[in-house]
Short mmCIF file of C-alpha atoms in Angstrom, two decimals:
data_model
loop_
_atom_site.label_atom_id
_atom_site.label_comp_id
_atom_site.label_asym_id
_atom_site.label_seq_id
_atom_site.Cartn_x
_atom_site.Cartn_y
_atom_site.Cartn_z
CA MET G 22 -28.67 -35.08 -7.11
CA HIS G 23 -28.77 -34.34 -10.83
CA PHE G 24 -31.46 -32.36 -12.65
CA ASP G 25 -32.07 -31.36 -16.24
CA LEU G 26 -32.54 -27.71 -15.21
CA ILE G 27 -32.00 -25.78 -11.99
CA ILE G 28 -33.30 -22.26 -11.44
CA ARG G 29 -31.41 -20.68 -8.55
CA ASN G 30 -31.82 -17.55 -6.43
CA GLY G 31 -35.22 -16.46 -7.78
CA ARG G 32 -38.14 -15.06 -5.82
CA CYS G 33 -40.75 -17.78 -6.40
CA VAL G 34 -44.52 -17.23 -6.37
CA PHE G 35 -46.01 -20.35 -4.77
CA PRO G 36 -49.71 -20.96 -4.03
CA TRP G 37 -48.87 -20.32 -0.37
CA GLY G 38 -46.95 -17.09 -0.96
CA GLU G 39 -43.64 -15.73 -2.17
CA ALA G 40 -40.32 -17.20 -1.06
CA GLN G 41 -36.71 -17.48 -2.18
CA ALA G 42 -36.16 -21.00 -3.52
CA ASP G 43 -34.08 -23.08 -5.91
CA ILE G 44 -36.18 -25.20 -8.28
CA GLY G 45 -35.06 -28.42 -9.93
CA ILE G 46 -36.73 -29.84 -13.06
CA ARG G 47 -36.25 -33.40 -14.26
CA ASP G 48 -38.04 -35.33 -17.03
CA GLN G 49 -40.14 -32.23 -17.87
CA ARG G 50 -41.60 -31.96 -14.35
CA ILE G 51 -40.76 -30.00 -11.23
CA ALA G 52 -38.80 -32.45 -9.09
CA SER G 53 -37.69 -30.26 -6.18
CA LEU G 54 -38.38 -26.87 -4.60
CA SER G 55 -35.36 -27.17 -2.32
CA VAL G 56 -32.36 -27.90 -4.52
CA SER G 57 -29.15 -27.98 -2.50
CA ALA G 58 -25.93 -26.12 -3.26
CA SER G 59 -24.24 -29.40 -4.21
CA ASP G 60 -26.94 -30.50 -6.68
CA GLU G 61 -26.05 -30.26 -10.36
CA ALA G 62 -27.89 -29.90 -13.66
CA ASP G 63 -27.34 -29.93 -17.40
CA ARG G 64 -28.33 -26.26 -17.34
CA VAL G 65 -28.44 -23.74 -14.49
CA ILE G 66 -30.21 -20.38 -14.64
CA ASP G 67 -29.26 -17.71 -12.12
CA ALA G 68 -32.52 -15.89 -11.40
CA THR G 69 -31.06 -13.37 -8.97
CA GLY G 70 -33.26 -10.27 -9.00
CA LEU G 71 -36.03 -12.06 -10.90
CA HIS G 72 -39.43 -13.44 -9.94
CA VAL G 73 -40.11 -17.06 -10.82
CA LEU G 74 -43.77 -17.59 -11.76
CA PRO G 75 -45.58 -20.77 -12.73
CA GLY G 76 -45.88 -20.79 -16.51
CA LEU G 77 -48.46 -18.17 -17.47
CA ILE G 78 -51.34 -19.28 -19.68
CA ASP G 79 -53.31 -17.32 -22.25
CA SER G 80 -56.51 -19.32 -22.44
CA HIS G 81 -58.17 -17.31 -25.23
CA VAL G 82 -56.33 -16.79 -28.52
CA HIS G 83 -57.16 -16.95 -32.23
CA LEU G 84 -54.04 -18.16 -34.04
CA ARG G 85 -55.89 -18.21 -37.40
CA ASP G 86 -54.43 -21.57 -38.40
CA PRO G 87 -55.58 -22.89 -40.83
CA GLY G 88 -56.77 -20.20 -43.18
CA LYS G 89 -55.21 -16.79 -42.55
CA PRO G 90 -51.40 -16.91 -42.65
CA GLU G 91 -51.16 -13.20 -43.48
CA ALA G 92 -52.49 -12.50 -39.96
CA GLU G 93 -51.12 -15.40 -37.90
CA THR G 94 -50.11 -19.06 -37.89
CA LEU G 95 -49.65 -21.58 -35.13
CA GLU G 96 -45.88 -21.19 -35.42
CA THR G 97 -45.80 -17.38 -35.40
CA GLY G 98 -48.48 -17.10 -32.73
CA THR G 99 -46.70 -19.46 -30.34
CA ARG G 100 -43.41 -17.67 -31.04
CA ALA G 101 -45.08 -14.39 -30.12
CA ALA G 102 -46.51 -15.97 -26.98
CA ALA G 103 -43.09 -17.29 -25.92
CA LEU G 104 -41.50 -13.88 -26.48
CA GLY G 105 -44.20 -12.47 -24.22
CA GLY G 106 -43.65 -14.96 -21.39
CA ILE G 107 -46.59 -17.28 -22.13
CA THR G 108 -45.99 -21.05 -21.79
CA ALA G 109 -49.37 -22.33 -23.04
CA VAL G 110 -52.25 -21.05 -25.17
CA PHE G 111 -55.80 -22.26 -25.82
CA ASP G 112 -56.70 -21.71 -29.47
CA MET G 113 -60.18 -20.86 -30.75
CA PRO G 114 -61.97 -22.92 -33.46
CA ASN G 115 -63.15 -20.21 -35.88
CA THR G 116 -60.51 -20.98 -38.49
CA ASN G 117 -60.96 -21.92 -42.14
CA PRO G 118 -61.91 -24.74 -42.09
CA THR G 119 -63.29 -24.65 -38.57
CA ILE G 120 -62.20 -27.01 -35.80
CA THR G 121 -65.54 -28.78 -35.46
CA ASP G 122 -64.98 -32.43 -36.40
CA ARG G 123 -62.56 -35.29 -35.80
CA LYS G 124 -60.70 -34.76 -39.05
CA MET G 125 -59.76 -31.21 -38.09
CA LEU G 126 -59.00 -32.18 -34.49
CA ASP G 127 -56.54 -34.77 -35.78
CA TRP G 128 -55.02 -32.25 -38.18
CA LYS G 129 -54.65 -29.62 -35.45
CA ARG G 130 -53.01 -32.02 -33.02
CA GLN G 131 -50.43 -33.01 -35.62
CA HIS G 132 -49.88 -29.39 -36.61
CA ILE G 133 -49.18 -28.51 -32.97
CA VAL G 134 -46.52 -31.22 -32.77
CA GLU G 135 -44.94 -30.07 -36.02
CA THR G 136 -44.91 -26.30 -35.51
CA ALA G 137 -45.79 -25.06 -31.99
CA ASN G 138 -43.16 -23.36 -29.85
CA ILE G 139 -45.14 -23.72 -26.60
CA ASP G 140 -47.92 -26.05 -25.44
CA VAL G 141 -51.32 -25.61 -27.11
CA ALA G 142 -54.89 -26.67 -26.38
CA MET G 143 -57.83 -26.48 -28.78
CA TYR G 144 -61.44 -25.49 -28.36
CA ILE G 145 -63.92 -27.60 -30.29
CA GLY G 146 -66.47 -25.30 -31.92
CA ALA G 147 -70.14 -26.12 -31.32
CA THR G 148 -72.41 -26.34 -34.37
CA ARG G 149 -75.95 -27.57 -34.79
CA GLU G 150 -74.60 -30.52 -36.76
CA ASN G 151 -71.95 -31.65 -34.27
CA THR G 152 -73.94 -31.02 -31.07
CA PRO G 153 -74.73 -34.75 -30.56
CA LEU G 154 -70.98 -35.52 -30.78
CA LEU G 155 -69.73 -32.82 -28.41
CA ALA G 156 -69.70 -35.16 -25.38
CA GLU G 157 -67.28 -37.33 -27.32
CA PHE G 158 -65.21 -34.50 -28.82
CA GLU G 159 -64.63 -32.79 -25.48
CA GLN G 160 -62.75 -35.89 -24.31
CA GLU G 161 -60.27 -35.78 -27.20
CA GLU G 162 -56.59 -35.24 -26.39
CA GLY G 163 -55.68 -31.57 -26.49
CA VAL G 164 -59.27 -30.26 -26.26
CA CYS G 165 -59.73 -27.67 -23.50
CA GLY G 166 -63.51 -27.53 -23.95
CA VAL G 167 -66.45 -26.56 -26.13
CA LYS G 168 -66.78 -23.00 -27.46
CA VAL G 169 -70.19 -21.57 -28.36
CA PHE G 170 -70.55 -18.39 -30.38
CA ALA G 171 -73.98 -17.21 -29.23
CA GLY G 172 -73.38 -13.90 -30.98
CA SER G 173 -70.83 -12.30 -33.30
CA SER G 174 -70.03 -15.16 -35.63
CA THR G 175 -70.93 -16.45 -39.06
CA GLY G 176 -71.71 -19.74 -40.75
CA ASP G 177 -72.25 -22.95 -38.83
CA LEU G 178 -70.45 -21.74 -35.68
CA MET G 179 -73.37 -19.51 -34.72
CA ILE G 180 -75.81 -20.97 -32.17
CA GLU G 181 -77.90 -18.04 -31.00
CA ASP G 182 -81.22 -19.60 -29.92
CA ASP G 183 -82.09 -21.05 -26.51
CA GLU G 184 -83.03 -24.44 -27.96
CA GLY G 185 -79.70 -24.80 -29.70
CA ILE G 186 -77.70 -23.64 -26.66
CA GLU G 187 -79.62 -26.00 -24.37
CA ALA G 188 -78.86 -28.91 -26.69
CA VAL G 189 -75.14 -28.10 -26.47
CA LEU G 190 -75.32 -27.93 -22.67
CA ARG G 191 -76.96 -31.37 -22.58
CA SER G 192 -74.18 -32.97 -24.66
CA GLY G 193 -71.25 -33.65 -22.32
CA HIS G 194 -70.29 -32.51 -18.85
CA ARG G 195 -67.19 -30.28 -18.99
CA ARG G 196 -67.46 -26.52 -18.62
CA VAL G 197 -68.65 -24.78 -21.82
CA SER G 198 -67.17 -21.42 -22.88
CA PHE G 199 -69.41 -18.72 -24.39
CA HIS G 200 -69.22 -15.57 -26.43
CA SER G 201 -72.44 -14.26 -24.92
CA GLU G 202 -73.60 -11.23 -26.85
CA ASP G 203 -77.29 -11.48 -27.80
CA GLU G 204 -77.42 -11.98 -31.56
CA TYR G 205 -81.04 -10.87 -31.87
CA ARG G 206 -80.31 -7.45 -30.37
CA LEU G 207 -77.15 -7.14 -32.47
CA ARG G 208 -79.14 -7.68 -35.67
CA GLU G 209 -81.86 -5.26 -34.56
CA ARG G 210 -79.43 -2.47 -33.67
CA ARG G 211 -77.28 -2.92 -36.77
CA LYS G 212 -80.01 -1.11 -38.75
CA LEU G 213 -79.28 2.07 -36.76
CA PHE G 214 -75.74 2.49 -38.09
CA GLU G 215 -73.92 2.96 -41.39
CA PRO G 216 -70.36 2.23 -42.57
CA GLY G 217 -67.98 5.13 -42.13
CA GLN G 218 -69.43 6.47 -38.89
CA PRO G 219 -66.96 7.17 -36.05
CA TYR G 220 -65.27 4.10 -34.61
CA HIS G 221 -66.75 4.75 -31.14
CA CYS G 222 -70.13 3.81 -32.62
CA HIS G 223 -68.94 0.21 -32.29
CA ALA G 224 -69.65 0.39 -28.56
CA GLU G 225 -73.04 1.98 -29.21
CA TRP G 226 -74.12 -0.69 -31.69
CA ARG G 227 -72.93 -3.59 -29.51
CA ASP G 228 -74.13 -1.87 -26.36
CA ALA G 229 -73.98 -3.21 -22.82
CA GLU G 230 -77.51 -4.56 -23.10
CA CYS G 231 -76.37 -6.95 -25.86
CA ALA G 232 -73.89 -8.56 -23.48
CA ILE G 233 -76.20 -8.48 -20.46
CA ARG G 234 -79.08 -10.19 -22.30
CA GLY G 235 -76.76 -12.85 -23.68
CA THR G 236 -75.32 -13.69 -20.28
CA GLN G 237 -78.74 -13.71 -18.60
CA ARG G 238 -80.08 -16.20 -21.15
CA ILE G 239 -77.05 -18.50 -21.02
CA LEU G 240 -76.95 -18.44 -17.23
CA ALA G 241 -80.63 -19.44 -17.08
CA LEU G 242 -79.92 -22.40 -19.36
CA SER G 243 -76.94 -23.39 -17.21
CA ARG G 244 -79.21 -23.50 -14.16
CA LYS G 245 -81.83 -25.47 -16.09
CA THR G 246 -79.39 -28.12 -17.34
CA GLY G 247 -76.94 -28.16 -14.43
CA ARG G 248 -74.02 -27.68 -16.86
CA PRO G 249 -71.23 -25.29 -15.74
CA ILE G 250 -70.39 -22.39 -18.04
CA HIS G 251 -67.50 -20.00 -18.56
CA ILE G 252 -68.43 -16.53 -19.79
CA LEU G 253 -65.64 -15.11 -21.92
CA HIS G 254 -64.56 -11.45 -22.06
CA VAL G 255 -67.07 -10.11 -19.54
CA SER G 256 -67.24 -6.36 -20.04
CA THR G 257 -70.23 -4.82 -18.20
CA GLU G 258 -70.95 -3.89 -14.62
CA GLU G 259 -74.28 -5.71 -14.69
CA GLU G 260 -72.68 -8.99 -15.83
CA PHE G 261 -70.07 -8.83 -13.06
CA ILE G 262 -72.83 -8.43 -10.48
CA LEU G 263 -74.96 -11.21 -11.98
CA LEU G 264 -72.11 -13.68 -12.36
CA GLY G 265 -70.83 -12.90 -8.87
CA GLU G 266 -74.22 -14.01 -7.56
CA ASN G 267 -74.07 -17.26 -9.54
CA ARG G 268 -70.64 -18.68 -8.79
CA ARG G 269 -72.03 -22.20 -8.56
CA HIS G 270 -72.87 -22.13 -12.25
CA ALA G 271 -70.45 -19.74 -13.94
CA THR G 272 -66.82 -18.71 -14.07
CA VAL G 273 -65.60 -15.39 -15.46
CA GLU G 274 -62.94 -14.26 -17.92
CA VAL G 275 -61.81 -10.65 -18.31
CA LEU G 276 -59.55 -9.39 -21.08
CA VAL G 277 -56.45 -7.30 -20.56
CA ASN G 278 -57.87 -4.95 -23.21
CA HIS G 279 -60.93 -4.17 -21.09
CA LEU G 280 -58.65 -3.58 -18.09
CA THR G 281 -56.34 -1.25 -20.01
CA ASN G 282 -58.43 0.78 -22.48
CA GLU G 283 -61.49 2.98 -22.18
CA GLY G 284 -63.77 4.45 -24.80
CA PRO G 285 -64.43 6.82 -26.37
CA GLY G 286 -60.85 8.08 -26.05
CA CYS G 287 -59.28 4.83 -27.25
CA TYR G 288 -61.30 4.98 -30.49
CA GLU G 289 -60.08 8.51 -31.16
CA ARG G 290 -56.50 7.44 -30.50
CA LEU G 291 -56.46 4.03 -32.21
CA GLY G 292 -59.26 4.10 -34.78
CA GLY G 293 -59.94 0.62 -36.11
CA LYS G 294 -57.21 -0.83 -33.89
CA ALA G 295 -59.59 -0.38 -30.97
CA VAL G 296 -62.44 -2.32 -32.62
CA MET G 297 -63.12 -5.67 -30.95
CA ASN G 298 -66.04 -7.75 -29.65
CA PRO G 299 -67.41 -7.22 -27.06
CA PRO G 300 -66.36 -3.61 -27.52
CA LEU G 301 -64.24 -1.40 -25.34
CA ARG G 302 -66.95 0.40 -23.42
CA ASN G 303 -67.60 4.13 -23.60
CA GLU G 304 -68.87 4.29 -19.99
CA ARG G 305 -66.21 4.36 -17.28
CA ARG G 306 -68.39 2.43 -14.82
CA HIS G 307 -67.80 -0.78 -16.77
CA PHE G 308 -64.02 -0.28 -16.68
CA GLU G 309 -64.13 0.29 -12.93
CA ALA G 310 -66.42 -2.72 -12.42
CA GLY G 311 -63.92 -4.98 -14.18
CA TRP G 312 -61.14 -3.92 -11.85
CA ALA G 313 -63.40 -4.28 -8.81
CA ALA G 314 -64.33 -7.81 -9.86
CA LEU G 315 -60.68 -8.69 -10.44
CA ARG G 316 -59.72 -7.44 -6.99
CA ASP G 317 -62.51 -9.17 -5.07
CA GLY G 318 -62.15 -12.59 -6.68
CA ARG G 319 -65.12 -12.69 -9.04
CA VAL G 320 -62.75 -12.93 -12.00
CA ASP G 321 -61.26 -16.38 -12.56
CA VAL G 322 -59.15 -15.79 -15.67
CA VAL G 323 -57.45 -12.91 -17.47
CA SER G 324 -56.74 -13.53 -21.17
CA SER G 325 -55.83 -11.57 -24.29
CA ASP G 326 -58.39 -12.68 -26.93
CA HIS G 327 -55.48 -12.32 -29.37
CA ALA G 328 -57.27 -11.96 -32.74
CA PRO G 329 -54.94 -10.47 -35.34
CA HIS G 330 -55.87 -9.00 -38.69
CA PRO G 331 -53.58 -7.39 -41.25
CA LYS G 332 -52.82 -3.74 -40.54
CA GLU G 333 -54.43 -2.53 -43.77
CA ALA G 334 -57.70 -4.27 -42.85
CA LYS G 335 -57.79 -2.54 -39.46
CA GLU G 336 -57.34 0.84 -41.17
CA LEU G 337 -60.59 0.47 -43.12
CA PRO G 338 -63.62 2.60 -42.14
CA TRP G 339 -65.80 1.40 -39.29
CA LEU G 340 -68.06 -1.57 -40.10
CA GLU G 341 -65.67 -2.48 -42.90
CA CYS G 342 -62.69 -3.06 -40.60
CA PRO G 343 -62.73 -6.48 -38.88
CA SER G 344 -62.98 -6.85 -35.12
CA GLY G 345 -60.06 -8.16 -33.11
CA LEU G 346 -56.74 -7.01 -31.62
CA THR G 347 -53.31 -8.55 -31.27
CA GLY G 348 -52.43 -9.38 -27.67
CA VAL G 349 -50.72 -12.68 -26.86
CA GLN G 350 -47.26 -11.08 -26.88
CA THR G 351 -48.21 -8.03 -24.83
CA ILE G 352 -50.53 -9.40 -22.13
CA VAL G 353 -47.76 -10.23 -19.63
CA PRO G 354 -45.91 -6.88 -19.89
CA LEU G 355 -49.23 -5.02 -19.56
CA MET G 356 -50.35 -7.03 -16.53
CA LEU G 357 -46.93 -6.67 -14.87
CA ASP G 358 -47.24 -2.93 -15.40
CA HIS G 359 -50.63 -3.03 -13.68
CA VAL G 360 -48.99 -4.88 -10.77
CA ASN G 361 -46.29 -2.23 -10.49
CA ALA G 362 -48.96 0.47 -10.59
CA GLY G 363 -50.60 -1.15 -7.53
CA ARG G 364 -53.78 -2.25 -9.29
CA LEU G 365 -53.34 -5.92 -8.32
CA SER G 366 -50.72 -8.07 -6.60
CA LEU G 367 -48.30 -10.37 -8.34
CA THR G 368 -49.90 -13.27 -6.48
CA ARG G 369 -53.31 -12.32 -7.89
CA LEU G 370 -51.82 -12.07 -11.38
CA VAL G 371 -50.51 -15.63 -11.05
CA ASP G 372 -53.94 -16.70 -9.79
CA VAL G 373 -55.78 -15.43 -12.88
CA MET G 374 -53.15 -16.39 -15.47
CA ALA G 375 -51.95 -19.75 -14.14
CA ALA G 376 -54.00 -21.28 -11.33
CA GLY G 377 -57.25 -19.83 -12.67
CA PRO G 378 -57.10 -21.35 -16.15
CA ALA G 379 -55.98 -24.65 -14.60
CA ARG G 380 -58.98 -24.66 -12.25
CA VAL G 381 -61.58 -23.56 -14.82
CA TYR G 382 -60.52 -25.92 -17.62
CA GLY G 383 -59.29 -28.89 -15.57
CA LEU G 384 -55.52 -28.85 -16.03
CA PRO G 385 -54.06 -31.42 -13.63
CA ASN G 386 -50.35 -30.63 -14.17
CA LYS G 387 -50.09 -26.91 -14.90
CA GLY G 388 -50.75 -23.65 -13.11
CA ARG G 389 -48.57 -23.78 -9.99
CA LEU G 390 -45.03 -24.25 -8.78
CA ALA G 391 -45.30 -27.61 -7.07
CA VAL G 392 -43.49 -30.95 -7.21
CA GLY G 393 -44.97 -33.20 -9.90
CA PHE G 394 -46.34 -30.33 -11.97
CA ASP G 395 -45.05 -29.56 -15.46
CA GLY G 396 -41.79 -27.61 -15.48
CA ASP G 397 -43.46 -24.51 -16.95
CA ILE G 398 -41.86 -21.29 -15.73
CA THR G 399 -42.23 -17.61 -16.60
CA LEU G 400 -39.26 -15.52 -15.42
CA VAL G 401 -39.99 -11.82 -15.00
CA ASP G 402 -37.97 -8.75 -14.12
CA MET G 403 -40.37 -6.57 -12.15
CA LYS G 404 -38.08 -3.53 -12.37
CA LYS G 405 -37.29 -3.62 -16.07
CA GLN G 406 -38.76 -0.78 -18.13
CA ARG G 407 -39.45 -1.28 -21.83
CA THR G 408 -41.46 0.42 -24.51
CA ILE G 409 -43.76 -1.85 -26.51
CA THR G 410 -43.28 -1.25 -30.24
CA ASN G 411 -44.72 -2.64 -33.46
CA ASP G 412 -41.31 -3.90 -34.57
CA TRP G 413 -41.16 -6.21 -31.51
CA ILE G 414 -44.39 -7.98 -32.55
CA ALA G 415 -43.77 -11.45 -34.03
CA SER G 416 -47.21 -11.82 -35.62
CA PRO G 417 -47.34 -11.32 -39.41
CA ALA G 418 -50.00 -8.70 -38.67
CA GLY G 419 -47.10 -6.61 -37.37
CA TRP G 420 -48.96 -4.20 -35.08
CA THR G 421 -50.15 -3.75 -31.51
CA PRO G 422 -52.63 -1.23 -30.07
CA TYR G 423 -49.98 -0.61 -27.39
CA ASP G 424 -47.28 0.65 -29.76
CA GLY G 425 -45.31 3.33 -27.89
CA LYS G 426 -46.57 2.37 -24.42
CA THR G 427 -43.84 2.18 -21.77
CA VAL G 428 -44.33 -0.45 -19.12
CA THR G 429 -42.53 -1.50 -15.95
CA GLY G 430 -42.11 -5.26 -15.61
CA TRP G 431 -40.98 -7.56 -18.42
CA PRO G 432 -40.80 -11.30 -19.15
CA VAL G 433 -37.18 -12.43 -19.54
CA GLY G 434 -37.57 -16.20 -19.70
CA THR G 435 -40.13 -18.73 -20.95
CA ILE G 436 -39.61 -22.36 -19.94
CA VAL G 437 -41.93 -25.10 -21.23
CA ARG G 438 -41.72 -28.47 -19.47
CA GLY G 439 -38.12 -27.75 -18.49
CA GLN G 440 -37.04 -26.55 -21.94
CA VAL G 441 -35.87 -22.95 -22.22
CA VAL G 442 -37.78 -21.50 -25.17
CA MET G 443 -37.17 -17.78 -24.67
CA GLN G 444 -34.32 -16.09 -22.84
CA ASP G 445 -33.65 -12.36 -22.83
CA ASP G 446 -35.91 -11.57 -25.79
CA GLU G 447 -34.62 -14.37 -28.02
CA ILE G 448 -36.15 -17.70 -28.99
CA VAL G 449 -33.40 -20.17 -28.06
CA THR G 450 -35.36 -23.42 -28.56
CA SER G 451 -38.21 -23.87 -31.03
CA ASN G 452 -40.91 -26.45 -31.73
CA VAL G 453 -41.18 -27.88 -28.22
CA GLY G 454 -44.96 -27.43 -28.03
CA ARG G 455 -47.33 -30.34 -27.54
CA PRO G 456 -51.11 -30.78 -27.14
CA ILE G 457 -52.17 -30.31 -23.52
CA SER G 458 -53.90 -33.03 -21.46
CA PHE G 459 -57.00 -32.23 -19.42
CA GLN G 460 -59.04 -33.98 -16.77
CA PRO G 461 -61.92 -36.00 -18.27
#
């Protein structure tokens, strides 16, 4: 039998466990998990000594396109993702202009086809003006779902009141994703701080109560309307407990940053490069609660919240420096390092970075190694040691908070629908990305 691509001799992570297998891909889909020695292909990869994972997904990135090319573009962001072992990303709508209407959805879809190096989905941003149209917009090709900024946003993307959030939840039926900090408490507490104070004050201003109140309110509205919700970047012990008790209504995302950094030490070490929303917490109990929730299954998805800004902007004093860290290129090495440190299994990593996003967002053809699924593969060398450095980062921002960190475990191949995009730290095929299809 002839295939387009055969991956031989790798240790494959299937939904049912790990096993040695030879995988054949034809017409962009997995066609066989039991390729014979006599089968041939246009291209054969010898994966001896490597683990073969279903293509890993970063379902929370800000590629800043259109509007901020000095920080990131769709092309550079998807190149960075491919270098980091990511086969698909879901891009946030807070660009300039925002992705909130059909004109911009059409533009973004075409831009993906023209420039993306891996597959891309788009969030449609909820506004008060487009709320009646969200049920229609969420069905558009390439749309992974609706995103609501209930706190920490500006302009028409902010919907902070219960009436506005309820209206969004009553327009459509797919799961809605939320930034759930409570805007009212954020505004109230902002008066307590001044620019130039220590960077760790970021976690004091946007304290745990801001996140807890936001999630409590949104969860109550989910119960009232019957609409499922996805709470992004959960960061407090109380939220993990609450959301664990409400699995019928809510799914949970955790960021690699909240699993890897703790305040106040990270603020002393990184300065403005530790400033993000919700913040890296100063209390260790929240850090430990995130890991506990990841281990016991309350976490559905691990993402990066890749949100680059130019280096000089991140070096400004606190309250003047923008919030957001780079991350799409480093999430896989960091999570593989956590696996090697015994903090989670490789199977659980695949669950929260492949099967989890597919389940939460309704991806019918991605997220697992199975016949008929897209030929998306992440090849990793679990024994390879590397040091993450700024000069490896493909983003125009040119920095990572993990500069100088040595990790064990490294992505060595990124395959998108059977097309080898990255091999051994080099982009070998570009512009193969396409908008992703979702269940209605």
